[in-house]
Tab-separated table of C-alpha atoms in Angstrom:
chain	number	residue	atom	x	y	z
A	9	ASN	CA	32.772	14.697	-58.362
A	10	ALA	CA	36.173	16.468	-58.537
A	11	GLY	CA	37.595	14.865	-61.711
A	12	VAL	CA	41.156	16.142	-62.194
A	13	THR	CA	42.514	18.449	-59.497
A	14	GLN	CA	45.664	20.520	-59.848
A	15	THR	CA	47.568	22.500	-57.263
A	16	PRO	CA	48.641	25.222	-57.019
A	17	LYS	CA	46.439	27.247	-59.330
A	18	PHE	CA	48.829	30.203	-59.427
A	19	GLN	CA	52.534	30.406	-58.687
A	20	VAL	CA	55.296	32.942	-59.219
A	21	LEU	CA	58.853	31.647	-59.188
A	22	LYS	CA	62.234	33.266	-59.465
A	23	THR	CA	64.640	31.987	-62.093
A	24	GLY	CA	66.506	28.987	-60.752
A	25	GLN	CA	63.921	28.039	-58.136
A	26	SER	CA	62.334	24.624	-58.129
A	27	MET	CA	58.753	23.603	-57.619
A	28	THR	CA	56.357	20.725	-58.085
A	29	LEU	CA	52.899	20.859	-59.618
A	30	GLN	CA	50.565	18.309	-58.137
A	31	CYS	CA	47.786	16.510	-59.961
A	32	ALA	CA	45.263	13.962	-58.768
A	33	GLN	CA	42.325	12.270	-60.499
A	34	ASP	CA	39.464	10.388	-58.913
A	35	MET	CA	38.126	8.615	-62.009
A	36	ASN	CA	40.322	5.525	-61.674
A	37	HIS	CA	41.983	6.309	-64.977
A	38	ASN	CA	45.160	4.525	-65.951
A	39	SER	CA	46.688	7.243	-68.133
A	40	MET	CA	47.745	10.726	-67.071
A	41	TYR	CA	49.317	13.643	-68.895
A	42	TRP	CA	50.971	16.997	-68.422
A	43	TYR	CA	50.538	19.674	-71.079
A	44	ARG	CA	51.696	23.255	-71.247
A	45	GLN	CA	50.006	26.078	-73.075
A	46	ASP	CA	51.779	29.331	-73.813
A	47	PRO	CA	49.689	32.475	-74.371
A	48	GLY	CA	47.734	32.262	-77.608
A	49	MET	CA	49.217	28.888	-78.454
A	50	GLY	CA	48.069	25.303	-78.575
A	51	LEU	CA	48.668	22.545	-76.059
A	52	ARG	CA	52.014	20.785	-76.037
A	53	LEU	CA	52.561	17.451	-74.337
A	54	ILE	CA	55.364	17.479	-71.761
A	55	TYR	CA	55.195	13.989	-70.271
A	56	TYR	CA	52.650	11.271	-69.975
A	57	SER	CA	52.121	8.114	-67.973
A	58	ALA	CA	50.317	5.304	-69.736
A	59	SER	CA	49.846	3.419	-66.493
A	60	GLU	CA	51.027	3.382	-62.914
A	61	GLY	CA	54.774	2.859	-62.799
A	62	THR	CA	55.520	4.146	-66.304
A	63	THR	CA	56.335	7.584	-67.660
A	64	ASP	CA	57.382	8.753	-71.110
A	65	LYS	CA	58.503	11.947	-72.761
A	66	GLY	CA	56.150	13.997	-74.857
A	67	GLU	CA	56.913	16.823	-77.261
A	68	VAL	CA	58.676	19.222	-74.878
A	69	PRO	CA	60.158	17.327	-71.897
A	70	ASN	CA	63.368	19.334	-71.415
A	71	GLY	CA	63.544	21.110	-68.069
A	72	TYR	CA	60.878	18.913	-66.463
A	73	ASN	CA	60.648	15.697	-64.497
A	74	VAL	CA	57.586	13.715	-63.544
A	75	SER	CA	56.588	11.154	-60.971
A	76	ARG	CA	53.623	8.811	-61.150
A	77	LEU	CA	53.242	8.443	-57.416
A	78	ASN	CA	50.322	6.023	-57.625
A	79	LYS	CA	47.352	5.480	-59.891
A	80	ARG	CA	45.707	8.719	-58.761
A	81	GLU	CA	48.631	11.128	-58.684
A	82	PHE	CA	51.016	12.465	-61.319
A	83	SER	CA	53.360	15.314	-60.406
A	84	LEU	CA	55.427	17.631	-62.588
A	85	ARG	CA	58.667	19.099	-61.269
A	86	LEU	CA	60.665	22.058	-62.482
A	87	GLU	CA	64.156	21.629	-61.058
A	88	SER	CA	65.518	25.025	-62.073
A	89	ALA	CA	62.812	27.291	-63.397
A	90	ALA	CA	63.484	29.504	-66.407
A	91	PRO	CA	61.431	32.386	-67.828
A	92	SER	CA	60.743	30.218	-70.906
A	93	GLN	CA	58.716	27.943	-68.648
A	94	THR	CA	56.183	30.659	-67.935
A	95	SER	CA	52.993	29.020	-69.089
A	96	VAL	CA	49.707	27.454	-68.102
A	97	TYR	CA	50.085	23.814	-67.171
A	98	PHE	CA	47.251	21.347	-67.601
A	99	CYS	CA	47.076	17.909	-66.122
A	100	ALA	CA	44.787	15.366	-67.737
A	101	SER	CA	43.743	11.754	-67.440
A	102	SER	CA	42.092	9.167	-69.666
A	103	GLU	CA	41.031	5.571	-69.918
A	104	PRO	CA	43.105	3.247	-72.083
A	105	ARG	CA	41.384	3.103	-75.441
A	106	TRP	CA	41.207	-0.656	-75.509
A	107	ARG	CA	38.710	-0.576	-72.689
A	108	ALA	CA	36.094	1.406	-74.488
A	109	SER	CA	34.846	2.239	-77.929
A	110	GLY	CA	36.959	5.329	-77.893
A	111	ASN	CA	38.790	7.605	-75.522
A	112	THR	CA	38.237	10.985	-74.000
A	113	ILE	CA	40.743	13.007	-72.034
A	114	TYR	CA	39.645	14.885	-68.949
A	115	PHE	CA	41.516	18.041	-68.059
A	116	GLY	CA	42.130	19.887	-64.848
A	117	GLU	CA	41.532	23.615	-64.518
A	118	GLY	CA	45.150	24.551	-65.098
A	119	SER	CA	48.062	25.952	-63.104
A	120	TRP	CA	49.315	29.411	-64.035
A	121	LEU	CA	53.071	29.600	-63.584
A	122	THR	CA	55.149	32.752	-63.981
A	123	VAL	CA	58.937	32.653	-63.807
A	124	VAL	CA	60.609	36.015	-63.291
B	23	LEU	CA	54.198	11.403	-83.972
B	24	ALA	CA	50.645	11.762	-85.141
B	25	LYS	CA	50.122	15.138	-86.751
B	26	THR	CA	46.944	17.042	-87.354
B	27	THR	CA	46.424	20.151	-89.439
B	28	GLN	CA	43.593	22.610	-88.931
B	29	PRO	CA	42.897	26.171	-90.053
B	30	ILE	CA	44.329	28.615	-87.570
B	31	SER	CA	41.217	30.737	-87.284
B	32	MET	CA	37.675	31.184	-88.569
B	33	ASP	CA	35.019	33.844	-88.193
B	34	SER	CA	31.305	33.235	-88.362
B	35	TYR	CA	28.056	34.983	-87.553
B	36	GLU	CA	25.473	33.907	-85.064
B	37	GLY	CA	22.991	31.408	-86.443
B	38	GLN	CA	25.281	30.091	-89.147
B	39	GLU	CA	26.593	26.556	-89.465
B	40	VAL	CA	30.343	26.255	-88.982
B	41	ASN	CA	32.474	23.473	-90.422
B	42	ILE	CA	36.045	22.962	-89.236
B	43	THR	CA	38.163	20.427	-91.080
B	44	CYS	CA	41.140	18.557	-89.668
B	45	SER	CA	43.696	16.597	-91.693
B	46	HIS	CA	45.313	13.533	-90.128
B	47	ASN	CA	47.134	11.600	-92.811
B	48	ASN	CA	48.842	9.056	-90.541
B	49	ILE	CA	45.868	8.035	-88.453
B	50	ALA	CA	46.140	4.448	-87.232
B	51	THR	CA	43.638	1.750	-88.057
B	52	ASN	CA	42.241	1.557	-84.553
B	53	ASP	CA	42.464	5.240	-83.689
B	54	TYR	CA	39.461	7.406	-83.026
B	55	ILE	CA	39.087	11.064	-83.852
B	56	THR	CA	38.088	13.339	-81.028
B	57	TRP	CA	37.284	17.030	-80.961
B	58	TYR	CA	37.759	19.264	-77.968
B	59	GLN	CA	36.629	22.794	-77.183
B	60	GLN	CA	38.629	25.219	-75.071
B	61	PHE	CA	37.441	28.505	-73.605
B	62	PRO	CA	39.956	31.053	-72.314
B	63	SER	CA	41.493	30.165	-68.956
B	64	GLN	CA	39.958	26.692	-68.976
B	65	GLY	CA	41.116	23.218	-69.851
B	66	PRO	CA	39.803	21.637	-73.062
B	67	ARG	CA	36.586	19.685	-72.848
B	68	PHE	CA	35.236	16.858	-74.969
B	69	ILE	CA	32.778	17.679	-77.769
B	70	ILE	CA	32.447	14.612	-79.961
B	71	GLN	CA	34.238	11.458	-81.010
B	72	GLY	CA	33.985	9.127	-83.976
B	73	TYR	CA	35.661	6.377	-85.966
B	74	LYS	CA	34.068	6.600	-89.400
B	75	THR	CA	31.104	8.000	-91.337
B	76	LYS	CA	28.977	10.350	-89.271
B	77	VAL	CA	28.417	10.878	-85.589
B	78	THR	CA	25.949	13.337	-84.103
B	79	ASN	CA	25.262	14.435	-80.565
B	80	GLU	CA	23.365	17.288	-78.978
B	81	VAL	CA	26.022	19.889	-79.749
B	82	ALA	CA	27.808	18.864	-82.956
B	83	SER	CA	28.223	16.449	-85.836
B	84	LEU	CA	31.401	14.777	-86.984
B	85	PHE	CA	31.903	13.686	-90.568
B	86	ILE	CA	34.678	11.207	-91.398
B	87	PRO	CA	35.298	10.036	-94.979
B	88	ALA	CA	36.080	6.444	-95.827
B	89	ASP	CA	39.845	6.956	-95.967
B	90	ARG	CA	39.746	8.605	-92.503
B	91	LYS	CA	42.532	11.004	-93.427
B	92	SER	CA	40.435	13.983	-92.482
B	93	SER	CA	37.407	14.840	-90.405
B	94	THR	CA	35.000	17.743	-90.232
B	95	LEU	CA	33.415	19.123	-87.112
B	96	SER	CA	30.076	20.753	-87.813
B	97	LEU	CA	28.513	23.183	-85.348
B	98	PRO	CA	24.902	24.000	-86.252
B	99	ARG	CA	23.577	27.509	-85.692
B	100	VAL	CA	26.483	28.877	-83.653
B	101	SER	CA	26.036	31.456	-80.939
B	102	LEU	CA	28.437	33.916	-79.324
B	103	SER	CA	29.132	31.364	-76.603
B	104	ASP	CA	30.655	29.025	-79.188
B	105	THR	CA	33.620	31.393	-79.522
B	106	ALA	CA	36.510	29.158	-78.487
B	107	VAL	CA	39.470	27.171	-79.753
B	108	TYR	CA	38.634	23.789	-81.259
B	109	TYR	CA	41.153	20.964	-81.322
B	110	CYS	CA	41.180	17.818	-83.372
B	111	LEU	CA	42.919	14.881	-81.706
B	112	VAL	CA	43.872	11.412	-82.884
B	113	GLY	CA	45.788	8.725	-81.095
B	114	ASP	CA	49.483	8.526	-81.856
B	115	PRO	CA	49.901	5.527	-84.161
B	116	GLY	CA	53.340	4.810	-82.761
B	117	VAL	CA	52.567	5.099	-79.081
B	118	THR	CA	49.088	4.390	-77.926
B	119	TYR	CA	48.745	6.978	-75.210
B	120	LYS	CA	50.801	9.846	-76.631
B	121	TYR	CA	48.003	12.201	-77.477
B	122	ILE	CA	49.263	15.209	-79.385
B	123	PHE	CA	47.083	18.262	-79.823
B	124	GLY	CA	47.503	20.397	-82.914
B	125	THR	CA	47.432	24.162	-82.985
B	126	GLY	CA	43.666	24.229	-82.895
B	127	THR	CA	41.222	26.460	-84.739
B	128	ARG	CA	40.254	29.727	-83.113
B	129	LEU	CA	36.578	30.291	-83.890
B	130	LYS	CA	35.160	33.740	-83.388
B	131	VAL	CA	31.406	34.122	-83.589
B	132	LEU	CA	30.208	37.602	-84.400
B	133	ALA	CA	26.848	39.143	-83.586
């Protein structure tokens, strides 16, 4: 009963390095999301994938790329990390709202990223 | 983009009822309103969801007026463990799956 699993949980990068955050969900959800949360701040949507094969920009997509590898997996890549990208990153998934009377989003436990 | 507005913070005492209101003027006809709770160092988790009028579950109630431009989360008899950030979420009326969280309301429950 894993739900949404993110790796790694903690990572320290040097400015200019690249890395990929991995996310997988086992709930057969169609939609997946990447959010970032800066200290003491709310969640901001980076990218989302409404269904397998599609991705779209959210509120703060600059500096990031995503890949919806298959229905289960949605990765977030930082090509050239910057200190401004120091944050906690949350992956999430949900069912399309037309399939149910509503919609709830399930979140992973977060990935703490520090760029020095 | 769908936009929600909530108070930034609230304080309450144990045992009191807490009401947190969220404004969402451009909610779409078919959108639902969902509230999430987030503890430090954790991802948000679902509390309650509704479309109109009143919804109640074992932890909270949600009141939605007829025009649906706002909603109120009601937490009965809060305890210290209810100290968290509470987010109101509605579906983006322009893009179905673009769920935007607001700034949230930081609730602090005092002994």
